[in-house]
XYZ file of C-alpha atoms in Angstrom:
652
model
C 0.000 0.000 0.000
C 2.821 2.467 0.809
C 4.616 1.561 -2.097
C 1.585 2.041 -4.372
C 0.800 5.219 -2.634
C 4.575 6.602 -3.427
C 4.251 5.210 -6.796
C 1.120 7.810 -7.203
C 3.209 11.071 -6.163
C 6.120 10.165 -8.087
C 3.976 10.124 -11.459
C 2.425 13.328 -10.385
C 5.562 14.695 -9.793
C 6.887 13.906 -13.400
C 3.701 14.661 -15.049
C 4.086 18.508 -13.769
C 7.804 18.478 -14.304
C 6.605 17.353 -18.135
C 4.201 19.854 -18.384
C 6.444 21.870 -17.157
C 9.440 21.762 -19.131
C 7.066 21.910 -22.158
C 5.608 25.239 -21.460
C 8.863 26.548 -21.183
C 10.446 25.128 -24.272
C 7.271 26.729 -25.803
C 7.894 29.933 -24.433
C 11.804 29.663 -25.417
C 10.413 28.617 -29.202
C 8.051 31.716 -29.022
C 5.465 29.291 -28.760
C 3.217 31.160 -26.716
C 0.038 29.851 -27.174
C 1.495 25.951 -26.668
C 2.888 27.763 -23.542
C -0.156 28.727 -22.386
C -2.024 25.368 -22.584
C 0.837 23.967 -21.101
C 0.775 26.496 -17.468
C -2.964 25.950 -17.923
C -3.035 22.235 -17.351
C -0.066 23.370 -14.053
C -2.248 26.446 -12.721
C -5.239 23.370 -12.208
C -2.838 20.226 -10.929
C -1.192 23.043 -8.168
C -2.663 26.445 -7.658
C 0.074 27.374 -5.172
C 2.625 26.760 -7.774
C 3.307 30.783 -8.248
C 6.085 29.656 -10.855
C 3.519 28.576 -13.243
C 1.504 31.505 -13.444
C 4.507 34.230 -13.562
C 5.126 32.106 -16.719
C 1.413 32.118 -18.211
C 2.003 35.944 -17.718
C 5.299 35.898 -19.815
C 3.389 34.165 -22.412
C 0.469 36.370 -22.319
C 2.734 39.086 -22.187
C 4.055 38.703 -25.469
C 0.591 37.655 -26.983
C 0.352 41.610 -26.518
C -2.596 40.536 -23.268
C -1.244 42.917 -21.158
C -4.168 42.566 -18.740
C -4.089 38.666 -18.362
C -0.139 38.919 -17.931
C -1.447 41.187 -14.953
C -3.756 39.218 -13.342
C -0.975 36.190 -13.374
C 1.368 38.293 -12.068
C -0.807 39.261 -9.156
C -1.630 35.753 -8.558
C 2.241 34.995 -8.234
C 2.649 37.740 -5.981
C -0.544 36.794 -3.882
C 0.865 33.332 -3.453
C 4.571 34.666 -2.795
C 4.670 38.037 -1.480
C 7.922 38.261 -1.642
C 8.537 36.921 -4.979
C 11.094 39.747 -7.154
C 10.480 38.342 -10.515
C 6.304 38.874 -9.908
C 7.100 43.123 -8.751
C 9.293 43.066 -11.833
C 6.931 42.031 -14.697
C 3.899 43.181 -12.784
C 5.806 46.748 -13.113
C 6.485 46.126 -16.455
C 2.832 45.531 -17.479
C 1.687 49.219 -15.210
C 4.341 50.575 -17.414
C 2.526 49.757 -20.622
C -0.385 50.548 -19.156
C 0.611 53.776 -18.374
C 0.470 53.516 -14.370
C 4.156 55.157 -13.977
C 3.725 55.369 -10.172
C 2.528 51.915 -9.319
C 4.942 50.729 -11.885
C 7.718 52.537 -10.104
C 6.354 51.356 -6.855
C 6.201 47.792 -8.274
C 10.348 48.156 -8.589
C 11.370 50.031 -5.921
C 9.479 46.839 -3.757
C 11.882 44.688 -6.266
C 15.213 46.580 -5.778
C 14.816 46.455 -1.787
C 14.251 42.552 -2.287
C 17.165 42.160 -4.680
C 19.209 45.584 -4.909
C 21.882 43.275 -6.638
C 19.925 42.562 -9.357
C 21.123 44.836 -12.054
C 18.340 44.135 -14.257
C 15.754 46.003 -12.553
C 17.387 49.059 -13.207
C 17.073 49.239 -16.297
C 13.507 48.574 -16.535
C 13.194 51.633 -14.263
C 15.214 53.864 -16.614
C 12.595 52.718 -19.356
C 9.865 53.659 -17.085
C 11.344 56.565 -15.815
C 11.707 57.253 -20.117
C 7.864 56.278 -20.689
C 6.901 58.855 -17.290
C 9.289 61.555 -19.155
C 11.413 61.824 -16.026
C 14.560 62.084 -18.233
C 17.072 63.045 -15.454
C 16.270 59.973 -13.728
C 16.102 57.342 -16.102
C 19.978 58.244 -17.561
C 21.004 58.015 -13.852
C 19.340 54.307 -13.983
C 20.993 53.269 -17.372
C 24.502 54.798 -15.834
C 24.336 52.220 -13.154
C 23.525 49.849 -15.853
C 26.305 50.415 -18.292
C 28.895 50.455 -15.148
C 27.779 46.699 -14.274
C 27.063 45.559 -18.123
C 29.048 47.906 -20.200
C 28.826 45.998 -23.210
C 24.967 46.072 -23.236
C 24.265 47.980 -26.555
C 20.793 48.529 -26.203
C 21.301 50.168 -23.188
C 23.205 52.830 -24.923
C 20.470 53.153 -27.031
C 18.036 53.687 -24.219
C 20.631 56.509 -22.667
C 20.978 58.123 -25.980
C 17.352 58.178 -26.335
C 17.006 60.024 -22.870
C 19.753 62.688 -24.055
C 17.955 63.045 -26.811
C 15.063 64.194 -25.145
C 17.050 66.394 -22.808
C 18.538 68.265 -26.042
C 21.620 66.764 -25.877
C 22.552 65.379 -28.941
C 26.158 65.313 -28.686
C 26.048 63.001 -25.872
C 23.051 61.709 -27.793
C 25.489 61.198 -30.931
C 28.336 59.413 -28.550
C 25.913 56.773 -27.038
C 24.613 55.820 -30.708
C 28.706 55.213 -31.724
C 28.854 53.279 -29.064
C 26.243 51.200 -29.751
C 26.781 50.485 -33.133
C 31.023 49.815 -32.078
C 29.254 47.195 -29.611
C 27.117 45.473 -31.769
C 27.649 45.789 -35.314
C 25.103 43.841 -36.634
C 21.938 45.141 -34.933
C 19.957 47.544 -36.988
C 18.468 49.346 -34.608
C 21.099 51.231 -33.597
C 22.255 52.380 -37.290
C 18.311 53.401 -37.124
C 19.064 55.487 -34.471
C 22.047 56.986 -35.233
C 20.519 57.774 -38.978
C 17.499 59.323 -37.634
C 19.963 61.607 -35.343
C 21.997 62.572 -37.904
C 19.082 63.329 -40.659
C 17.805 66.102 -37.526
C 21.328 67.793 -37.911
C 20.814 67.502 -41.495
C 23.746 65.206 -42.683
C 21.788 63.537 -44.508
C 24.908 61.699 -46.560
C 25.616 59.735 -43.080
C 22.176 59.184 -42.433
C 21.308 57.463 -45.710
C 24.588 55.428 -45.521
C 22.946 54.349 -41.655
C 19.695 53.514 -42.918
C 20.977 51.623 -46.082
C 23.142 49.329 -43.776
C 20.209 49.195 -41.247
C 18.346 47.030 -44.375
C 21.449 45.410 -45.285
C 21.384 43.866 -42.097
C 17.386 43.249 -41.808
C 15.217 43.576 -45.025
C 12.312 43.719 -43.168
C 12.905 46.526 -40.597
C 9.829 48.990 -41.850
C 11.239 51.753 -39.500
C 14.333 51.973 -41.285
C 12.876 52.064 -44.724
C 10.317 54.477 -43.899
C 12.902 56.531 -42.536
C 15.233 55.856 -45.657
C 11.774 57.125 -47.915
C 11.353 60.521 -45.828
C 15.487 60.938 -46.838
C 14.680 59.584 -50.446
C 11.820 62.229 -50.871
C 14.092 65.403 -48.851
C 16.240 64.235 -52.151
C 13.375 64.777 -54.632
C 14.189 60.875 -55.478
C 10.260 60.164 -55.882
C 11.022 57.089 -57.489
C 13.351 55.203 -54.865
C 10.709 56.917 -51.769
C 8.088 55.184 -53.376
C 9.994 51.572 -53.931
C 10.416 51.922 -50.370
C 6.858 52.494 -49.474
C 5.954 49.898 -51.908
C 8.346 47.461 -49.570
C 6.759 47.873 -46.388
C 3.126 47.897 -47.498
C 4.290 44.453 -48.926
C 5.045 43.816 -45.700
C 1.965 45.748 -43.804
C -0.258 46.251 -46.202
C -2.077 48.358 -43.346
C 0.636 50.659 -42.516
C -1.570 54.005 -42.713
C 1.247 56.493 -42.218
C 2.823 54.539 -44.821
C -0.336 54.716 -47.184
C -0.724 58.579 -46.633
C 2.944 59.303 -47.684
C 2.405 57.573 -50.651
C -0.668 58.857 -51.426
C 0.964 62.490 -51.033
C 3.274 61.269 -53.436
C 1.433 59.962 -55.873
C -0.045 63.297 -55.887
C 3.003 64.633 -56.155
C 3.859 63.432 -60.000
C -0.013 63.948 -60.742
C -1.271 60.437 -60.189
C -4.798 61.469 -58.528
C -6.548 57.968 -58.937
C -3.872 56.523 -57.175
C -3.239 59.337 -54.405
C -7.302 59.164 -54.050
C -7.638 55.449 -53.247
C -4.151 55.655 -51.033
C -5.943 58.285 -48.949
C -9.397 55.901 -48.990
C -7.511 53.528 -47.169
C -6.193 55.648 -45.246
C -9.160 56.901 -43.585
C -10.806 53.331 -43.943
C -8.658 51.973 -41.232
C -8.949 55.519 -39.427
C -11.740 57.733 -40.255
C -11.265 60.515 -37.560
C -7.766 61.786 -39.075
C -7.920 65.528 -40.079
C -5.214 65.556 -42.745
C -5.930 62.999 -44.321
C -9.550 64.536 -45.268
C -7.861 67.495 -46.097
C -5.790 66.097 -48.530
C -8.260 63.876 -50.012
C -10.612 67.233 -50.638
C -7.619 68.537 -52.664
C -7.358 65.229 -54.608
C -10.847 65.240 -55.459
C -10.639 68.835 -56.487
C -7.475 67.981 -59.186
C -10.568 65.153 -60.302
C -13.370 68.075 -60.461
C -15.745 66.288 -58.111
C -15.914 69.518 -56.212
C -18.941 68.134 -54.051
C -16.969 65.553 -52.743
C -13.936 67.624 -51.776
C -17.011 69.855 -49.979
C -17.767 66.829 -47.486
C -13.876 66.485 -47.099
C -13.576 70.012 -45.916
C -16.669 69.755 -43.381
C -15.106 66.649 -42.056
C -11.996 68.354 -41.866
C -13.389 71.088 -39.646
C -15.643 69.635 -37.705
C -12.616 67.510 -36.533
C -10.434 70.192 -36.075
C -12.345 73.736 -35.786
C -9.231 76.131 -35.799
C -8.300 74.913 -39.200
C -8.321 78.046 -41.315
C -6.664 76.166 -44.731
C -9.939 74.184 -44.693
C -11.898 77.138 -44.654
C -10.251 78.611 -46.872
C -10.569 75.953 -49.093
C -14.127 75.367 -48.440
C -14.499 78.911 -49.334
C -12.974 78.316 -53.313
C -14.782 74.680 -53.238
C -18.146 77.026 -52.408
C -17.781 79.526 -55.139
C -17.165 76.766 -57.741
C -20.263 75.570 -56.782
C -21.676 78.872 -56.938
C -22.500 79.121 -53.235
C -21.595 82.680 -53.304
C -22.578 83.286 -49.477
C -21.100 80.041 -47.828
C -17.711 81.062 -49.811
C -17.474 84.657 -48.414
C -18.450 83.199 -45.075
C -15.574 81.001 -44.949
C -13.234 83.133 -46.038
C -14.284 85.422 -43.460
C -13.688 82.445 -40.752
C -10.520 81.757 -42.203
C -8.988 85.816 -42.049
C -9.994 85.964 -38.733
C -9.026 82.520 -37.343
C -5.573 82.997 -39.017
C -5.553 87.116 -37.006
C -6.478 84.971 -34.097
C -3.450 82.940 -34.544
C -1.059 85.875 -35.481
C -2.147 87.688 -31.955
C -1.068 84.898 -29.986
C 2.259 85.202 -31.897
C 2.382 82.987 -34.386
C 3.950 83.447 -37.696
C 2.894 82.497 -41.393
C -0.466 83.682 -42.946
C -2.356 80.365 -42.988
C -0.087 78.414 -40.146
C -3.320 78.766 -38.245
C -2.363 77.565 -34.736
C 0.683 75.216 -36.372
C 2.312 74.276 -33.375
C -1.420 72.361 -32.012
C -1.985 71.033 -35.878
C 1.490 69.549 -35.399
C 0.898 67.854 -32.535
C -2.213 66.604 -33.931
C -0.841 65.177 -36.596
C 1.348 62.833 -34.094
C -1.536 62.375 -31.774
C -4.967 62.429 -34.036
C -7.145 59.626 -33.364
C -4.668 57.221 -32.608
C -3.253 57.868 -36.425
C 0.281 57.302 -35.231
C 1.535 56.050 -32.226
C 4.725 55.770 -30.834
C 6.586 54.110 -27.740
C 10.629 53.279 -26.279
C 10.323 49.952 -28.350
C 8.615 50.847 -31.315
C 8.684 53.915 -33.501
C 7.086 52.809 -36.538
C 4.047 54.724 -36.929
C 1.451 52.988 -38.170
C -2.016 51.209 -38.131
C -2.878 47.668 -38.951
C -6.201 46.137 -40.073
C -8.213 43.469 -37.956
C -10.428 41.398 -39.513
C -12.770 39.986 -36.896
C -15.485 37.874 -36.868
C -17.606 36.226 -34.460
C -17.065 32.895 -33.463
C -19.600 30.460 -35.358
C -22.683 28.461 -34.727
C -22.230 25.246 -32.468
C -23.954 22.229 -34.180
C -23.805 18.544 -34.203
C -21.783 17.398 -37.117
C -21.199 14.441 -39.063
C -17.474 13.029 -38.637
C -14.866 12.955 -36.080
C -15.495 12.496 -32.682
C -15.575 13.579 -28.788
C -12.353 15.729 -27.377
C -10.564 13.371 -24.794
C -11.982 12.613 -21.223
C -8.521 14.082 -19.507
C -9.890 16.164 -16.957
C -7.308 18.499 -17.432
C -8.135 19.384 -21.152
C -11.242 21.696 -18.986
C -13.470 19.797 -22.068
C -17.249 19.861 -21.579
C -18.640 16.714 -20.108
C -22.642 15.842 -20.585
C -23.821 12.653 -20.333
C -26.388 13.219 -22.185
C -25.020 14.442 -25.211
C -21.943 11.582 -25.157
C -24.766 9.674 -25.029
C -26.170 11.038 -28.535
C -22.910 11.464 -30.042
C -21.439 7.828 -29.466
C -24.800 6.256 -30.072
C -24.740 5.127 -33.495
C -22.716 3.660 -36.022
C -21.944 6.990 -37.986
C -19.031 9.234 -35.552
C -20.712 12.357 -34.274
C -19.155 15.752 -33.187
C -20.199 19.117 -32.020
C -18.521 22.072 -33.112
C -18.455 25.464 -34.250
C -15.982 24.724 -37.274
C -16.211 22.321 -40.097
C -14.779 19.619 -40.446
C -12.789 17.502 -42.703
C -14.930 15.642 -45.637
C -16.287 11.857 -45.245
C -17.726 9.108 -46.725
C -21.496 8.895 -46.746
C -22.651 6.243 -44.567
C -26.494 5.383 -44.870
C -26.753 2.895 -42.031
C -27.141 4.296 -39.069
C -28.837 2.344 -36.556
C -30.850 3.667 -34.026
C -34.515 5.413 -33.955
C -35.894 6.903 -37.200
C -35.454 10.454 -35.840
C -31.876 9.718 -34.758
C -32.187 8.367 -38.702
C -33.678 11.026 -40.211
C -30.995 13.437 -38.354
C -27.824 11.794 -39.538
C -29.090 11.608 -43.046
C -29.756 15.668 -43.113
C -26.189 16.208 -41.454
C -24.950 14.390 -44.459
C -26.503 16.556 -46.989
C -25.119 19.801 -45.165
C -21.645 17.775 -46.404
C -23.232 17.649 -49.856
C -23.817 21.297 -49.689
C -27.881 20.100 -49.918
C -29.639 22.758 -47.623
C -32.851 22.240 -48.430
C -32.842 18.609 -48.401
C -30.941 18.596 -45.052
C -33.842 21.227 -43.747
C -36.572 18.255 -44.915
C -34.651 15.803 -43.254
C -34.563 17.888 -39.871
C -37.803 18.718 -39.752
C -38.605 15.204 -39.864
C -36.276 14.288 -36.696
C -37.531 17.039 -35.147
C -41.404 15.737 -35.913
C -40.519 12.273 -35.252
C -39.074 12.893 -31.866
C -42.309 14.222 -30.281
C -43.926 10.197 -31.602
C -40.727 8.116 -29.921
C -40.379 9.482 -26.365
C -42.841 6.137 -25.043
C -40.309 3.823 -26.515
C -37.037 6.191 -25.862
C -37.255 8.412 -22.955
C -34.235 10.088 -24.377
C -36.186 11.642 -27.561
C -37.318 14.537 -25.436
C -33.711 15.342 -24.786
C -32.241 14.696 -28.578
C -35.164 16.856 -30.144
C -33.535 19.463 -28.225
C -30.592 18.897 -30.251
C -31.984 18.527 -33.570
C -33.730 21.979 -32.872
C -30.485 22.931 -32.660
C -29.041 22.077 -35.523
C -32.177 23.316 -37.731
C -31.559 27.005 -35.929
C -28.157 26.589 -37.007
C -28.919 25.538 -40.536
C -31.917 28.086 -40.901
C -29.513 31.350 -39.893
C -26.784 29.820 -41.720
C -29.146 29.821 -44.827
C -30.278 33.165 -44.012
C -26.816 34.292 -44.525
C -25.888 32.236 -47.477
C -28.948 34.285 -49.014
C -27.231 37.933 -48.111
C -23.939 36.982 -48.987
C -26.124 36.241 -52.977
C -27.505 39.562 -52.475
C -24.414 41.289 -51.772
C -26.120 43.688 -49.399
C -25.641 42.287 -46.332
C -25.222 45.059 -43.594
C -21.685 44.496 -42.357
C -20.274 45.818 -38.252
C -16.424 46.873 -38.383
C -15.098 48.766 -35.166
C -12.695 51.663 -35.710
C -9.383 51.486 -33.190
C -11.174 52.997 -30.672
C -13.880 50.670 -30.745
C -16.893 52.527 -32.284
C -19.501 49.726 -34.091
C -19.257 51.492 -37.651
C -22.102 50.042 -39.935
C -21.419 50.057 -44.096
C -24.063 49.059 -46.844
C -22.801 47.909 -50.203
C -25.596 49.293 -51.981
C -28.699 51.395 -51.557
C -30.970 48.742 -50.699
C -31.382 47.629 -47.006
C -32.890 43.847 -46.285
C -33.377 42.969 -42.764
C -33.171 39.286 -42.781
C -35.202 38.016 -39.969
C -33.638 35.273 -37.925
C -37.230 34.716 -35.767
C -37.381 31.258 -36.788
C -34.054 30.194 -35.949
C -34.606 31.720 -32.546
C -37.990 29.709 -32.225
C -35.960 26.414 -32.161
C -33.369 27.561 -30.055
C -35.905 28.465 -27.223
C -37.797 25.558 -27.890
C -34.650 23.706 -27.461
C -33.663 25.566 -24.101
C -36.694 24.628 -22.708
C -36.154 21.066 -23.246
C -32.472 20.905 -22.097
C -31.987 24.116 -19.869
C -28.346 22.767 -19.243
C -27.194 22.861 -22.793
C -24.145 25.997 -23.013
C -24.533 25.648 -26.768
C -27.891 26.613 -27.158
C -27.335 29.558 -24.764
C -23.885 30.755 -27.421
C -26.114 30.139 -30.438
C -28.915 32.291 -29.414
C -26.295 34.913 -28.585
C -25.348 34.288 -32.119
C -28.264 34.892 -33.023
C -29.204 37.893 -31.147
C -26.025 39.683 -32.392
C -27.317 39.327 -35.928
C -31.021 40.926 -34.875
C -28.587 44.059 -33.377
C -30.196 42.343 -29.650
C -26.170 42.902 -28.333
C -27.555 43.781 -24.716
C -29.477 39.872 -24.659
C -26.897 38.601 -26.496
C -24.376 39.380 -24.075
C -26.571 37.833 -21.210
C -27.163 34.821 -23.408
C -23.286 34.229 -23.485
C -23.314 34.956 -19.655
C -25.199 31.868 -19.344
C -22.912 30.300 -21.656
C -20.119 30.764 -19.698
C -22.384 29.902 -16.443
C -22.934 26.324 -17.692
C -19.259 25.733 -19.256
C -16.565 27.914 -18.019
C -14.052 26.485 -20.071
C -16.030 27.549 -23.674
C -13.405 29.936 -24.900
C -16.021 30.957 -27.803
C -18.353 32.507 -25.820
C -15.648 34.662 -23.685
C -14.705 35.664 -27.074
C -18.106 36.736 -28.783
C -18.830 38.448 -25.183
C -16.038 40.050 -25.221
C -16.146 41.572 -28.816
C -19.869 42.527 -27.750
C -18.595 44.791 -24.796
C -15.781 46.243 -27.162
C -18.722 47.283 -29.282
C -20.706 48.385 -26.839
C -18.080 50.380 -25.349
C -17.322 48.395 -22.619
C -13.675 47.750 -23.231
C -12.312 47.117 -19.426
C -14.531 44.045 -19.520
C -14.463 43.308 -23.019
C -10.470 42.809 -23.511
C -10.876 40.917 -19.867
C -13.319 38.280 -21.880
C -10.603 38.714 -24.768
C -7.763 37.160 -22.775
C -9.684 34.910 -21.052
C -10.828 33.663 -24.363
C -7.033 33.590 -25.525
C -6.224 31.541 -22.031
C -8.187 28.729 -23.410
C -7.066 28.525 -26.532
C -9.270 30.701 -29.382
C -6.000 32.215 -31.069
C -7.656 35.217 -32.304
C -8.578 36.792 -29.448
C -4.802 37.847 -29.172
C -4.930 39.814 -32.289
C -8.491 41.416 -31.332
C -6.156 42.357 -28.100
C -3.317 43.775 -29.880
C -5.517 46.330 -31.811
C -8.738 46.985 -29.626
C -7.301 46.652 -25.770
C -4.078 48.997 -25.811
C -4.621 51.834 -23.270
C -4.328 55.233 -24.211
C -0.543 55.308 -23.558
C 0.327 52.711 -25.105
């Protein structure tokens, strides 16, 4: 008995020094997603094991989850208060959130457990950097270098704070020496380029910038940079093979779309500028030049009308800006609009006086040095950080998660306890009851054989039979044959008590087929109404054409109540009708039919992911991006990328 008993702690033992060593041979690979399974399955074998969730953190981390890196880093602390590495990361993740102070706080508590550890000063000289405290970050990144002086990148950081102070000698010196340390990282021939194109050598700064891509062909920064220095040289040719490189690369860079755009302008190509700047403010619809600029193309094309609803959106965006009145005002008179023209010109004299009484300089400058500023800051148009300078904006495509339904083919997810896989007796039951393998899912699945003898009742029958015409792409046939179980069912419950239960599920699988017919219909029609959110989360709706259908999803929702009633248990039914409800623009229900969702089956990463992309949209982004990385945690992949546009904070 004793010997058996060891046996049993031994195995555990290995099995979490297996998991283990796999999550962090993931995280090593970069594998962060494998990581994350792998600290899962630890986090539920030994929640006092603080180790396993600072390393679910790291993993989240660099999934861009900032906020789920958080909450494991708390958890480490709260299991080990004294534990340095949890302060450390924890103030790393306040840091990007902008929360200088407890980030600070978060490090200080570090350095008096470990004032050896070298390390932690330099992530308070970065976030001394990010809280502009200048002065005290170089004094962290001197005690750096003195312990690791052959740290390039800490240089670079050093530089970068002289930089700011208006130093750019000793600005200039820490770049050398960064570049003498490590010759063959490109960042710091970026940096040193970039420095010497603002004293305006520009010779040295292309040479920079052309060994910067010699030594990574993908760094965007330096090419964009190498493009600005390209275009200074009235090479429009060589600017624009550059831009044409890192849209390859990002074909949603928008600063990198504008600049082309203004290009393309520039030699007279207005069709091209025009759809450039479309682009532009597709991914970002709120940024004031890029109207502007777009009113001027439009003008070149004589579709004067168009460059008039340019110039409003310019100024209602931006009120102060006189060179949009005062091009409104020569859009108006060639229109003819005699009185709007003289009105704005009016606005514009008096807002560019304005300006000029405050002391500013230039006629139509109106208030440059805020329209500068805006043009780094507008709407989230370009963003930049210590890390990463490239300015741009990237486009999400994102997508609910689909309809569950029972399918034909495959077969149940394994029984390990561990996997956090949905158990129901009932529906094993139903799935390993017949001859043909059953499934539930949300995705499709790979193509079978048609098997037509499956044993069983004749609803159970009549079921399998319309799952296999779904395969055959037969939707109408598959609807008869559904109908039938579903008719069927209500006759068979004397001689199988279980029918009750099963109608529930082939209710569910008509809903499914009826929306998913509903949509097959609209996607025909080509004017299905279509949800995108902007980067700051705003539902933004589009029509492709005049006409507006509202497809009515009533009878799909029928069946899925119907269903609930008959199996109240079911988390399924509850993340269809959700489903469901988003497409009737029902997002409030919706979001309490996912609740209940999640009630039933906590570990249904789907429905923390539709949830959460509800509350983004309905401005509810604290909770939202929580149900984002919660959705990532168990294993729906996307959710990271929803988190890396839509759950940045502000300072980020």
């Amino acid at each position: 008995m004793f010997l058996l008993f060891t046996g049993t702690v031994c195995f555990s033992q290995w099995d979490k020094d297996v998991f283990s060593w796999r999550g962090r041979n993931a995280l090593s690979e970069g594998k962060y997603a494998i990581a994350i399974e792998n600290f899962n399955i630890l986090t539920r074998l030994d929640t006092t094991d603080y180790w396993s969730f600072f390393w679910r953190g790291i993993a989240k981390y660099n999934l861009g989850d900032i906020r789920g890196a958080q909450r494991d880093f708390n958890t480490s602390i709260r299991i080990n208060p004294v534990f340095t590495n949890g302060y450390h990361y924890r103030a790393i993740t306040y840091s990007r959130s902008g929360d200088y102070d407890s980030a600070l706080g978060d490090l200080e508590k570090a350095i008096s457990l470990r004032p050896g550890f070298i390390g932690l000063y330099y992530s308070r000289g970065v976030t001394y950097f990010l809280a502009r405290r200048f002065d005290d970050a170089v004094l962290d990144f001197d005690r750096f270098i003195r312990k690791e002086p052959q740290d390039a990148s800490a240089y670079l950081n050093r530089g970068a704070c002289h930089l700011f102070l208006g130093d750019t000698l000793k600005a200039m010196t820490d770049y050398n020496k960064a570049v003498a340390l490590d010759r063959f990282e490109s960042e710091s021939y970026i940096r040193r380029g970039s420095l010497q194109a603002m004293r305006g050598d520009t010779e040295s700064a292309m040479t920079d910038m052309n060994k910067a891509i010699d030594l990574d062909s993908t760094s965007t920064l330096a090419r964009f940079n190498r493009a600005i220095l390209f275009y200074g040289k009235k090479d429009y040719k060589a600017a624009m093979a550059d831009f044409n490189a890192i849209l390859a690369l990002e074909p949603g860079n928008a600063l990198t779309l504008y600049n082309r755009s203004l290009i393309y302008a520039q030699v007279g190509e207005w069709e091209k500028a025009l759809e450039d700047m479309d682009r532009v403010l597709a991914i970002n619809p709120g940024n004031v030049l890029a109207h502007f600029n777009r009113a001027a193309f439009y003008i070149e094309l004589g579709r004067y009308k168009a460059a008039l609803e340019d110039y409003d959106s310019a100024i209602e965006l931006y009120p102060d800006f006189a060179k949009a009145y005062m091009n409104r005002s020569y859009v108006n008179n060639l229109l003819g609009r005699k009185k709007q023209s003289k009105a704005d010109y009016e606005t514009a004299r008096r807002k560019v006086q304005e300006y000029r009484d405050r002391g500013g300089e230039g006629a139509l400058a109106d208030t440059s040095s805020k329209f500068n500023s805006l043009l780094a800051l507008d709407a989230e148009f370009a963003r930049k950080d210590f890390n990463d300078e490239m300015l741009q904006h990237r486009v999400v495509d994102i997508n609910l998660k689909p309809l569950y339904r029972i399918r034909a083919g495959g077969g149940t997810e394994g029984t390990n306890i561990l996997s956090g896989r949905y158990e129901n007796a009932l529906l094993d039951r139903f799935l390993a009851g017949g001859t043909m393998p059953l499934s539930i899912g949300g995705e499709e699945l790979p193509r079978i054989e048609p098997r037509y003898g499956e044993e069983g009742d004749a609803a159970r029958t009549a079921f399998v039979r319309g799952l296999l015409q779904i395969r055959e792409k037969q939707f109408n046939k598959a609807l008869e044959y559904f109908n039938r179980a579903v008719a069927l069912a209500d006759g068979e419950t004397e001689r199988n008590r279980y029918s009750r239960w099963y109608k529930a599920l082939y209710l569910m699988n008509r809903a499914t087929l009826k929306a998913e017919m509903i949509d097959f219909i609209a996607s025909i029609e080509k004017n299905v109404q279509t949800i995108s959110m902007d980067d700051q989360g705003n539902a933004r709706a589009r029509l492709s054409d005049s006409r507006i259908h509202h497809y009515d999803y009533s009878d799909a929702v029928a069946d899925l109540r119907e269903a609930i009633a008959l199996l109240p248990d079911l988390p399924y039914l509850y993340f269809n009708l959700g489903n469901l409800q988003c497409l009737s623009s029902e997002l409030v229900d919706a979001v309490s039919s996912y609740d209940k969702a999640v009630e039933l089956y906590p570990g249904m990463g789907d429905a923390y992911y539709n949830r959460g992309l509800v509350l983004v949209f309905l401005k509810d982004r604290e909770k939202g991006c929580i149900d984002l990385s919660r959705a990532g945690e168990l294993g729906v992949a996307e959710a990271y990328r929803v988190i890396s546009k839509y759950c940045k904070d502000e300072q980020d």
